[in-house]
PDB file of C-alpha atoms in Angstrom:
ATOM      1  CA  UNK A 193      39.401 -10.741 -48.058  1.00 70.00           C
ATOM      2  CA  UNK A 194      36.528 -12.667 -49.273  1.00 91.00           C
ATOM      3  CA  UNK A 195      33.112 -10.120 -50.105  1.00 97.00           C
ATOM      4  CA  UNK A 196      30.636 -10.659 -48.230  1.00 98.00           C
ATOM      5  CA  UNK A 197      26.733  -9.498 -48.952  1.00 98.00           C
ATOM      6  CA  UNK A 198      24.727  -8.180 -45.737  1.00 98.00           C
ATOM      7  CA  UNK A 199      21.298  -7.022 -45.463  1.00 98.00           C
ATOM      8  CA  UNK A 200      18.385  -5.883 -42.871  1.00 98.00           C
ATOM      9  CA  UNK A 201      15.843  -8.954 -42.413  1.00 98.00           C
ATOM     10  CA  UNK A 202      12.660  -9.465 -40.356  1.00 98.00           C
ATOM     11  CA  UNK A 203      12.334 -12.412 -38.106  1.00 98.00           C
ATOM     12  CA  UNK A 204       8.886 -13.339 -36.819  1.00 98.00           C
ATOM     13  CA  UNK A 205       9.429 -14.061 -32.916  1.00 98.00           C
ATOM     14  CA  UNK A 206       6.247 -15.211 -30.580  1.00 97.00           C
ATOM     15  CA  UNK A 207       6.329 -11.210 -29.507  1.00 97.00           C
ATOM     16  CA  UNK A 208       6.532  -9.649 -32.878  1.00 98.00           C
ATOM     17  CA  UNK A 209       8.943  -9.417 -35.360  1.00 98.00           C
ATOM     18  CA  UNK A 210      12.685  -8.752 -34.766  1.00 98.00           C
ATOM     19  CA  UNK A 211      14.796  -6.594 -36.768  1.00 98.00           C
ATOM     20  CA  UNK A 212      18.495  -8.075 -37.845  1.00 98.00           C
ATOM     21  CA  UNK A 213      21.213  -7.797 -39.644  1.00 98.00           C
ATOM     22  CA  UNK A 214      22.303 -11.108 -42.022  1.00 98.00           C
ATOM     23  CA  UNK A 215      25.417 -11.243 -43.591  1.00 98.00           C
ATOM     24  CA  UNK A 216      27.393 -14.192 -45.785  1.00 98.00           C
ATOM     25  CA  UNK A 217      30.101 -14.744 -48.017  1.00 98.00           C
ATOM     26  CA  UNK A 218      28.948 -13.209 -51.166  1.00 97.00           C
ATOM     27  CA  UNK A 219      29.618 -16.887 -53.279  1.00 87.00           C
ATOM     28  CA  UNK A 220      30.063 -20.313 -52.668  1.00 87.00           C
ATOM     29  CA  UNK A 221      27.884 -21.871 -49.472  1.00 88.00           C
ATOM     30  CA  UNK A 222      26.384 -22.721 -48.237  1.00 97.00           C
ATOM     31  CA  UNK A 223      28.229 -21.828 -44.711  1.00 97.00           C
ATOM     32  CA  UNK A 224      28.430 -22.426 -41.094  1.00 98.00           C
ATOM     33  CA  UNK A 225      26.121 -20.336 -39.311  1.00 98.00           C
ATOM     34  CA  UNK A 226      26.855 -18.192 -36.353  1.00 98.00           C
ATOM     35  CA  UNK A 227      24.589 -16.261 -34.257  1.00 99.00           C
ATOM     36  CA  UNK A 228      25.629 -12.727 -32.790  1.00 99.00           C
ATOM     37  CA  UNK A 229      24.753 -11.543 -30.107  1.00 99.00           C
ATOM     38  CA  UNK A 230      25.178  -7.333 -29.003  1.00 98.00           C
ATOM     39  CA  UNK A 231      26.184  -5.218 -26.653  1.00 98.00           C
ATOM     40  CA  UNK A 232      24.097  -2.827 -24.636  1.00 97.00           C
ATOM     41  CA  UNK A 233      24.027  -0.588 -27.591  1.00 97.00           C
ATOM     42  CA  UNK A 234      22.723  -3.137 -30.273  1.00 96.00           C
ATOM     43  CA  UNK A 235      23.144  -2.922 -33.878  1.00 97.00           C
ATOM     44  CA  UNK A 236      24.992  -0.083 -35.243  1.00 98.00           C
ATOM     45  CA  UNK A 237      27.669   0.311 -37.367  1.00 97.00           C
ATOM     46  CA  UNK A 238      30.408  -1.045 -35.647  1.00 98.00           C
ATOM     47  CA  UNK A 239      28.948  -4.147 -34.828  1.00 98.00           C
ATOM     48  CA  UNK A 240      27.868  -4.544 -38.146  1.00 98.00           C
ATOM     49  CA  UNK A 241      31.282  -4.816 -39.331  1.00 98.00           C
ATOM     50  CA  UNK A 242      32.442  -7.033 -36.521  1.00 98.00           C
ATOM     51  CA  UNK A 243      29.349  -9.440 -38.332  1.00 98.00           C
ATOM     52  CA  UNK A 244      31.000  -9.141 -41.980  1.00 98.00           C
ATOM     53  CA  UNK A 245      34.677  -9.479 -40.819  1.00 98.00           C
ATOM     54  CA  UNK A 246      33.245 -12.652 -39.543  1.00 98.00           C
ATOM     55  CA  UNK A 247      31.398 -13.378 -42.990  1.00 98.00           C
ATOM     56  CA  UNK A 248      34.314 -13.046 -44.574  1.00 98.00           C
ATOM     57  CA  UNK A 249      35.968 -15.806 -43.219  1.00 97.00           C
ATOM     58  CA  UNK A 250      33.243 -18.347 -44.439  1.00 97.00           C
ATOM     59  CA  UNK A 251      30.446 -17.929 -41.921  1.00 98.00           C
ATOM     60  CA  UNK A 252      26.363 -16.838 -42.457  1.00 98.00           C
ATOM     61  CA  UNK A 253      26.026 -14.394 -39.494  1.00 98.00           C
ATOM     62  CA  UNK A 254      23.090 -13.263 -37.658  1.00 99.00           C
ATOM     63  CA  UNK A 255      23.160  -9.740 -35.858  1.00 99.00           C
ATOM     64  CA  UNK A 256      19.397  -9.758 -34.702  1.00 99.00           C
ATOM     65  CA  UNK A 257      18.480  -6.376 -32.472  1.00 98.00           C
ATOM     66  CA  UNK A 258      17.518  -8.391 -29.318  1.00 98.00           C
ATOM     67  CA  UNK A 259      15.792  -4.993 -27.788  1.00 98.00           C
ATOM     68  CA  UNK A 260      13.156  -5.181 -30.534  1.00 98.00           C
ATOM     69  CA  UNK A 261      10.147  -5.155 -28.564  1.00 98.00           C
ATOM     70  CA  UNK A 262      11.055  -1.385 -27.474  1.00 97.00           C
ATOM     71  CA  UNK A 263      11.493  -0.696 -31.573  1.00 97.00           C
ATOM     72  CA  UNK A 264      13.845  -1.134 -34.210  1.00 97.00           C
ATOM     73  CA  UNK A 265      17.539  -0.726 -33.926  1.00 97.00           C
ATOM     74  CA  UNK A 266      18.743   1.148 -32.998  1.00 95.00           C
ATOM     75  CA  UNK A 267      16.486   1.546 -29.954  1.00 96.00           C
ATOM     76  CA  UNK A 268      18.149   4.493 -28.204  1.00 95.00           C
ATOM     77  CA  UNK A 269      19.791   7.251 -30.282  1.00 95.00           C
ATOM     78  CA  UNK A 270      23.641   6.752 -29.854  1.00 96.00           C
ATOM     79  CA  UNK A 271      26.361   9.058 -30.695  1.00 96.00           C
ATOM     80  CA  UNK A 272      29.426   8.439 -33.197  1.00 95.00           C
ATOM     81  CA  UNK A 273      31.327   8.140 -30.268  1.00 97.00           C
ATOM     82  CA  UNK A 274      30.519   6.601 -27.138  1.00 97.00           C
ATOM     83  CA  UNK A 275      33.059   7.353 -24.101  1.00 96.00           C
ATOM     84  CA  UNK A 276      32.529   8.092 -20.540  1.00 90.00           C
ATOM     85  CA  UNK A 277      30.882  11.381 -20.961  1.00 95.00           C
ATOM     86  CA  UNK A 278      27.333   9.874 -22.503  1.00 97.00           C
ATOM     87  CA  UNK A 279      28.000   6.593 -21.466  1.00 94.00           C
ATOM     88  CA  UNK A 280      25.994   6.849 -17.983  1.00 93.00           C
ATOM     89  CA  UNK A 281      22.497   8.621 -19.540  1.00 96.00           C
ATOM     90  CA  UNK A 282      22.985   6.142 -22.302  1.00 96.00           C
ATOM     91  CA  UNK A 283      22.818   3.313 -19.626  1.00 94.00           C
ATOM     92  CA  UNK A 284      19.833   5.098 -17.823  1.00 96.00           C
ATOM     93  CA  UNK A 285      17.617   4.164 -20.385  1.00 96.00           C
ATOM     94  CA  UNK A 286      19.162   1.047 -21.478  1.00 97.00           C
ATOM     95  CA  UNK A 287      18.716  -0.547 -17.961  1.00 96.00           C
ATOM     96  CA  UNK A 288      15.458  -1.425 -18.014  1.00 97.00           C
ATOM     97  CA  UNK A 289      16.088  -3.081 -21.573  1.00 97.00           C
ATOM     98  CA  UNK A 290      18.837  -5.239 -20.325  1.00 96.00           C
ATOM     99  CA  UNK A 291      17.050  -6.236 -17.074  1.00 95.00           C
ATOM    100  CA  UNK A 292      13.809  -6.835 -18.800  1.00 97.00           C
ATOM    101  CA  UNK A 293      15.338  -9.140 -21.535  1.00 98.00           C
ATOM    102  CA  UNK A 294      14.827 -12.268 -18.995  1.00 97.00           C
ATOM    103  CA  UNK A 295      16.189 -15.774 -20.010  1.00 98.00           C
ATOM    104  CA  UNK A 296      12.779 -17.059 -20.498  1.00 98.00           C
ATOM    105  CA  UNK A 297      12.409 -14.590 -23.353  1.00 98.00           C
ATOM    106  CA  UNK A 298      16.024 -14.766 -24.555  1.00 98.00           C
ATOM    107  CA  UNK A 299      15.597 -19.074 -25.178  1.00 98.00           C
ATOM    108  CA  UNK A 300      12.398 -18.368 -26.480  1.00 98.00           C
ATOM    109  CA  UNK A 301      13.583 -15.681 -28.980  1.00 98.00           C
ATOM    110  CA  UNK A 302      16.850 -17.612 -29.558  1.00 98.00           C
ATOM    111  CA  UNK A 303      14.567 -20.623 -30.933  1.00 98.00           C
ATOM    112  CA  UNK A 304      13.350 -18.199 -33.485  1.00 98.00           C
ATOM    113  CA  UNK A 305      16.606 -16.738 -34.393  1.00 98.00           C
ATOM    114  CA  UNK A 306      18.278 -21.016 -35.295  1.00 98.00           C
ATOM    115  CA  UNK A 307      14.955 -21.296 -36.655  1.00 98.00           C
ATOM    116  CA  UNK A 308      14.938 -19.017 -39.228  1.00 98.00           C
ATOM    117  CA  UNK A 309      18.675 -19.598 -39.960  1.00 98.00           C
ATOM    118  CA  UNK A 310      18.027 -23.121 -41.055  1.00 98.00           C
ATOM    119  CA  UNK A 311      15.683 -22.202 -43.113  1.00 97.00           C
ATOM    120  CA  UNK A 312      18.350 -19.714 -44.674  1.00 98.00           C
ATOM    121  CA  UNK A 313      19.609 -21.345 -48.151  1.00 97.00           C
ATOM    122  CA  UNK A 314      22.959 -19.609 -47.399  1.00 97.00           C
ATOM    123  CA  UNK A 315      23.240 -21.710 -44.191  1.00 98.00           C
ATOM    124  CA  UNK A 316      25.025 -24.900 -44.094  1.00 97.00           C
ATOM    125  CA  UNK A 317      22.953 -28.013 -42.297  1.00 96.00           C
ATOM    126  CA  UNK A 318      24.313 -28.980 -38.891  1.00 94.00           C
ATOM    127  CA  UNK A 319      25.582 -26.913 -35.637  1.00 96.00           C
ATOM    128  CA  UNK A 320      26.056 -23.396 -34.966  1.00 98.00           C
ATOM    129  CA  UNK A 321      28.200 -21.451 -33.623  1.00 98.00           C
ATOM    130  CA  UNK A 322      27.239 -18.350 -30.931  1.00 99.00           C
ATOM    131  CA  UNK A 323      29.207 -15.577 -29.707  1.00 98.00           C
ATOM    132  CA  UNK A 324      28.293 -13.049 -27.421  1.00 98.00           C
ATOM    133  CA  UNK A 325      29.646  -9.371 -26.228  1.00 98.00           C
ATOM    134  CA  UNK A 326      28.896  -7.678 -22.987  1.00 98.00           C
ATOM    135  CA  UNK A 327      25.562  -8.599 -22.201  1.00 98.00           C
ATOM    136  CA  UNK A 328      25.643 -10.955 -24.946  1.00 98.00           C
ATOM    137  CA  UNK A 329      27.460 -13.317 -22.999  1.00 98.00           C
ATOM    138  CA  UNK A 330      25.438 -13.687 -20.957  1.00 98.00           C
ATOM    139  CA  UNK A 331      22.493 -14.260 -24.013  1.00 98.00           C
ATOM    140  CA  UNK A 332      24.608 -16.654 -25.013  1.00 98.00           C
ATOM    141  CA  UNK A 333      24.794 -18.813 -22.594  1.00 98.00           C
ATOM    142  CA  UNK A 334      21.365 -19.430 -22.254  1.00 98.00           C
ATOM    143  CA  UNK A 335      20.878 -20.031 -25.750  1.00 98.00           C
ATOM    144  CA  UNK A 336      23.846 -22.937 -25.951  1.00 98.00           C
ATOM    145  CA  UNK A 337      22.351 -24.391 -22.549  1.00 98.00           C
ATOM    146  CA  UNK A 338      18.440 -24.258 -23.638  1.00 98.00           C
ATOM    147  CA  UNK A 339      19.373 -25.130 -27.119  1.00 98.00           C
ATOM    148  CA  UNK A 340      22.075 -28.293 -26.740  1.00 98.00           C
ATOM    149  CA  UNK A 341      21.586 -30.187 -30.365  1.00 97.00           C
ATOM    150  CA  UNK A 342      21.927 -26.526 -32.271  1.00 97.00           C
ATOM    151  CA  UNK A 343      25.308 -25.012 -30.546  1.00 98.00           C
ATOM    152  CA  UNK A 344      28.086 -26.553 -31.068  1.00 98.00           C
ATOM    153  CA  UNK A 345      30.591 -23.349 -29.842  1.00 98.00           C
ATOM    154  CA  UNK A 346      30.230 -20.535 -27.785  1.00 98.00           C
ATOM    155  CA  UNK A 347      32.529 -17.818 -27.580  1.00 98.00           C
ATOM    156  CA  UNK A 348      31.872 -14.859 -24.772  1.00 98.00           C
ATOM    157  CA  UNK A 349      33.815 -11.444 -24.554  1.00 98.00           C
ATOM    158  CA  UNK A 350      33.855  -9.150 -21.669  1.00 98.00           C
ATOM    159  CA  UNK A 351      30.758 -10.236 -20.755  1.00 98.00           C
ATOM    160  CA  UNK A 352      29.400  -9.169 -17.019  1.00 97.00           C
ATOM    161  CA  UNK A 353      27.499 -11.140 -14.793  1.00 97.00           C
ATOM    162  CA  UNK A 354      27.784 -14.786 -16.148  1.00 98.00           C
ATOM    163  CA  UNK A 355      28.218 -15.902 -12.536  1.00 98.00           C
ATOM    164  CA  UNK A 356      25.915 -14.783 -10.032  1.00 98.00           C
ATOM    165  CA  UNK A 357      24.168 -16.231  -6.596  1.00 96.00           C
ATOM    166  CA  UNK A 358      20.880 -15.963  -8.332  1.00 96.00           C
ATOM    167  CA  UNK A 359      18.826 -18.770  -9.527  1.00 97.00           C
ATOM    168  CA  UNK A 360      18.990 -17.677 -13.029  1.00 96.00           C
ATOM    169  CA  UNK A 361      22.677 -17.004 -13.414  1.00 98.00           C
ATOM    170  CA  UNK A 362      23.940 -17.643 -17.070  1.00 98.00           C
ATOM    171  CA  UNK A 363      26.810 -19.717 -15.752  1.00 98.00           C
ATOM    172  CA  UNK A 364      24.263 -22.672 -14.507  1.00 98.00           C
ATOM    173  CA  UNK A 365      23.388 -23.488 -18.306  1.00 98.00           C
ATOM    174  CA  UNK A 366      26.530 -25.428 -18.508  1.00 98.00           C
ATOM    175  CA  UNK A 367      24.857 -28.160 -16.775  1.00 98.00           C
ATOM    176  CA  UNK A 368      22.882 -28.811 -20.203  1.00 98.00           C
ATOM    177  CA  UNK A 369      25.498 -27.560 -22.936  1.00 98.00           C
ATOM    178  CA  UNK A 370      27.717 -29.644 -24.921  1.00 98.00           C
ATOM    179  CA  UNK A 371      28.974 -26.947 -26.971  1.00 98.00           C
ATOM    180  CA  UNK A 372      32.750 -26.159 -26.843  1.00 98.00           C
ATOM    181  CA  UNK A 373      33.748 -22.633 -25.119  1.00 98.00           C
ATOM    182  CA  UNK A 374      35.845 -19.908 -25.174  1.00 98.00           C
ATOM    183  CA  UNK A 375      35.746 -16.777 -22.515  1.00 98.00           C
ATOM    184  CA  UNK A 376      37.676 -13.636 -22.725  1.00 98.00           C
ATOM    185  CA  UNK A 377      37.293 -12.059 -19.516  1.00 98.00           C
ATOM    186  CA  UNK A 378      38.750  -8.330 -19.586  1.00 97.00           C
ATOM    187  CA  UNK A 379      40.567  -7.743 -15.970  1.00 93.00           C
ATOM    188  CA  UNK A 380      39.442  -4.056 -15.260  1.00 92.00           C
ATOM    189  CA  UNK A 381      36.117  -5.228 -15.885  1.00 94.00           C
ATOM    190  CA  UNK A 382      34.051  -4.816 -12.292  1.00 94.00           C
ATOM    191  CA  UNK A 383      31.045  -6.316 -13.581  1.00 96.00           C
ATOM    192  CA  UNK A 384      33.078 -10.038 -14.031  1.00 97.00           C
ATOM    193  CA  UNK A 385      35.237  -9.653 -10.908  1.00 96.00           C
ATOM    194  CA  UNK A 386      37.534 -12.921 -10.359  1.00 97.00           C
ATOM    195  CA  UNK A 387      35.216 -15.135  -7.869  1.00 97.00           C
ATOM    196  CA  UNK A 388      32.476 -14.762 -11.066  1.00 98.00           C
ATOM    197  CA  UNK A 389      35.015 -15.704 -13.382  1.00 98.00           C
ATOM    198  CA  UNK A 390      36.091 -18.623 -10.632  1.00 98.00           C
ATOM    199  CA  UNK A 391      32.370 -19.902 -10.284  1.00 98.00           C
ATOM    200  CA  UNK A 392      32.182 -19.908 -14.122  1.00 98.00           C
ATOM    201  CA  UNK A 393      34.907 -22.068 -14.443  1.00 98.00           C
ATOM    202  CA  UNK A 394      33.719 -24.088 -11.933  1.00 98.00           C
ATOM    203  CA  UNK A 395      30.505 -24.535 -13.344  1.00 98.00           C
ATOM    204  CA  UNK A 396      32.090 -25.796 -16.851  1.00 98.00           C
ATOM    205  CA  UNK A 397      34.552 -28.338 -15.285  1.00 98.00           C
ATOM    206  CA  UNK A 398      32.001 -29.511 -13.298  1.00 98.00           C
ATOM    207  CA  UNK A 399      29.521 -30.005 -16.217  1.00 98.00           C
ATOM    208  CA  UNK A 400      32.714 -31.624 -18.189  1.00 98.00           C
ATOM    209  CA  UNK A 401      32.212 -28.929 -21.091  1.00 98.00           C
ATOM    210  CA  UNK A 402      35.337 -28.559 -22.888  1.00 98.00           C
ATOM    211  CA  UNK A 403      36.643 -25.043 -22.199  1.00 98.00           C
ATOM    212  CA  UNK A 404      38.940 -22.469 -21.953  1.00 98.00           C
ATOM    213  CA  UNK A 405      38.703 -19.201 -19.948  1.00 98.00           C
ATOM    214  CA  UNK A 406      41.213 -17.007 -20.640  1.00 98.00           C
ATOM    215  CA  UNK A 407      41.689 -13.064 -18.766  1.00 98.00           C
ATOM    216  CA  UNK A 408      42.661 -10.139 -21.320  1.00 98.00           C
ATOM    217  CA  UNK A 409      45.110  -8.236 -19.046  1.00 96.00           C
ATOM    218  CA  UNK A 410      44.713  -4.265 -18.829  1.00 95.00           C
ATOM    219  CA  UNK A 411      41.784  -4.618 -21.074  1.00 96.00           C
ATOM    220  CA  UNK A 412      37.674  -3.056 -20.397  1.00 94.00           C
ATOM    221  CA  UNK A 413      34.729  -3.837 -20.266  1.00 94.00           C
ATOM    222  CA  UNK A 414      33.745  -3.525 -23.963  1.00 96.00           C
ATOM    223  CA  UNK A 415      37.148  -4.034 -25.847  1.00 98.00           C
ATOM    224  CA  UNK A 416      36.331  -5.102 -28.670  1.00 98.00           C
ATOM    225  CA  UNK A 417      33.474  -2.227 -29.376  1.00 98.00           C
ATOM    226  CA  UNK A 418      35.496  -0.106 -31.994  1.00 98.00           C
ATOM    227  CA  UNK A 419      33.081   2.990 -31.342  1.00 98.00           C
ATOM    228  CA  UNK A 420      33.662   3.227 -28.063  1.00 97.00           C
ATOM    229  CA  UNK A 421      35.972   4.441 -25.747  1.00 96.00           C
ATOM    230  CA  UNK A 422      36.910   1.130 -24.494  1.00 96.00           C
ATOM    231  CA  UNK A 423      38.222   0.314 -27.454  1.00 98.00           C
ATOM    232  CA  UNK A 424      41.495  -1.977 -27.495  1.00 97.00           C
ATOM    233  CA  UNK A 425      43.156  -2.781 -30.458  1.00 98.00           C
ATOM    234  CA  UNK A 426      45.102  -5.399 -29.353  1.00 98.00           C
ATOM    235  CA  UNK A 427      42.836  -7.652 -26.996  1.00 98.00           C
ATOM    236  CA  UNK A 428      40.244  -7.450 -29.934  1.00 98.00           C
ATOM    237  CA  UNK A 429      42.627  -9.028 -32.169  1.00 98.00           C
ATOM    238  CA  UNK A 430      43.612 -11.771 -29.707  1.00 98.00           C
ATOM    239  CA  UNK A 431      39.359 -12.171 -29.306  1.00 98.00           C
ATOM    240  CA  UNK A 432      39.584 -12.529 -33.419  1.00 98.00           C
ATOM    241  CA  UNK A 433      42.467 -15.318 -33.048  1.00 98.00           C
ATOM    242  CA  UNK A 434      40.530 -16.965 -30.773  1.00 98.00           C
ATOM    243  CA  UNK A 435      36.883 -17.023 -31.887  1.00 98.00           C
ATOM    244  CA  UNK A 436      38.188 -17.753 -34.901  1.00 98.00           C
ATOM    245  CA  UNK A 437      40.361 -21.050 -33.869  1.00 98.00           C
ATOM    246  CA  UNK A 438      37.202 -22.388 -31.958  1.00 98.00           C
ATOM    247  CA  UNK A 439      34.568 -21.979 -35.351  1.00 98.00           C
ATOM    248  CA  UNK A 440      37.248 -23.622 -37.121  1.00 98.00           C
ATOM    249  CA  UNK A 441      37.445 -26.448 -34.869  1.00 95.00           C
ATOM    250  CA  UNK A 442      33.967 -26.568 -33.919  1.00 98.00           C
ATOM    251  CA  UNK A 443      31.836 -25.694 -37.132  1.00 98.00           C
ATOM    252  CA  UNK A 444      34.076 -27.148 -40.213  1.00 86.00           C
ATOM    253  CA  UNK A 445      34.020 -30.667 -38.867  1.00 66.00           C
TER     254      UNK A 445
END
């Protein structure tokens, strides 16, 4: 396994400055970048080492805390363990974070973010690649549709609500992305119930981006979240084999 070299940077945003976590093979570059996007519960341990797994297979990867105008990550106290017992009054205050992170703020902050990763001397010239969990799917969307000559793949995972009837539903960026994607719905997931995941599809084939949407049988919302109860070993390794393949594809060109 390659070493990898991570560390807590500053980003200056229009609203402040965002807290993130950067991590890169620790020689050689530089290499494709990749933008990460969180869960609900932002950067924390676990997600951290989701980022350097990722490092170590050749990429610069940006973790950024996209809550950070309510503080520094991580925002809410969380336990070691999160499970269906604290899950709920975690939620209650993470809400109004979620619904007030509004995709006018999430392009604008995701122009920051590729900004200051080109800048990065670790970061190889040319596309990126974006990959989002829970409500990061849905950030990254937006960010691939609002930011066309930047993303080159986007890779979602049991993300919930990408496919609404509202006029700002993550799904209707396909319409201006040419990046390459990859969806791993998770089938006991109520928040992406089959007529989203339908009108999702939809919306790619229609927009002629090259796609593949795949469902992650018997698997939760939040499978690949190691730290929580949601957990499953197996689906996160076929969401590994599969972001993985489309990088490889889309990034080492």
């Amino acid at each position: 396994m390659t070493a990898v070299h991570g560390s807590t940077v500053e980003i200056p945003t229009l609203d402040g400055t965002a807290d993130a976590y950067f991590v890169h093979p620790a020689g050689g570059g530089p290499h494709p970048g990749v933008l990460l996007y969180q869960d609900a519960f932002g950067p924390r341990p676990a997600l951290n080492a989701m980022a350097d797994r990722l490092a170590a297979e050749g990429y610069a990867v940006l973790l950024p805390n996209v809550f950070y105008r309510q503080g520094r990550a991580p925002v809410v106290e969380l336990p070691p363990h999160i499970d269906h017992d604290n899950r709920g009054a975690l939620f209650a205050r993470l809400m109004p974070l979620m619904q007030g992170l509004t995709p006018d703020l999430v392009v604008a902050d995701a122009h920051a973010y590729l900004g200051w990763l080109a800048d990065r001397p670790q970061v190889a010239d040319g596309p990126v690649g974006v990959t989002g969990y829970c409500m990061g799917a849905r950030l990254a969307l937006h960010t691939a549709g609002a930011h066309p000559d930047r993303v080159a793949a986007v890779g979602g995972f049991h993300g919930g609500r990408l496919a609404t009837d509202q006029p700002d539903s993550p799904h209707l960026a396909a319409a201006t992305m040419t990046a390459e994607a990859y969806f791993g719905h998770a089938d006991q997931d109520q928040s992406m119930p089959p007529e989203q995941q339908e009108r999702l599809e939809a919306a790619l084939t229609e927009a002629r981006v090259t796609h593949r949407c795949e469902v992650y049988r018997g698997a939760g919302h939040g499978y690949t979240q190691s730290d929580t109860s949601d957990f499953d070993a197996a689906a996160t390794e076929r969401h590994w084999a599969a972001l993985l393949d489309l990088f490889g594809r889309t990034l080492r060109r």
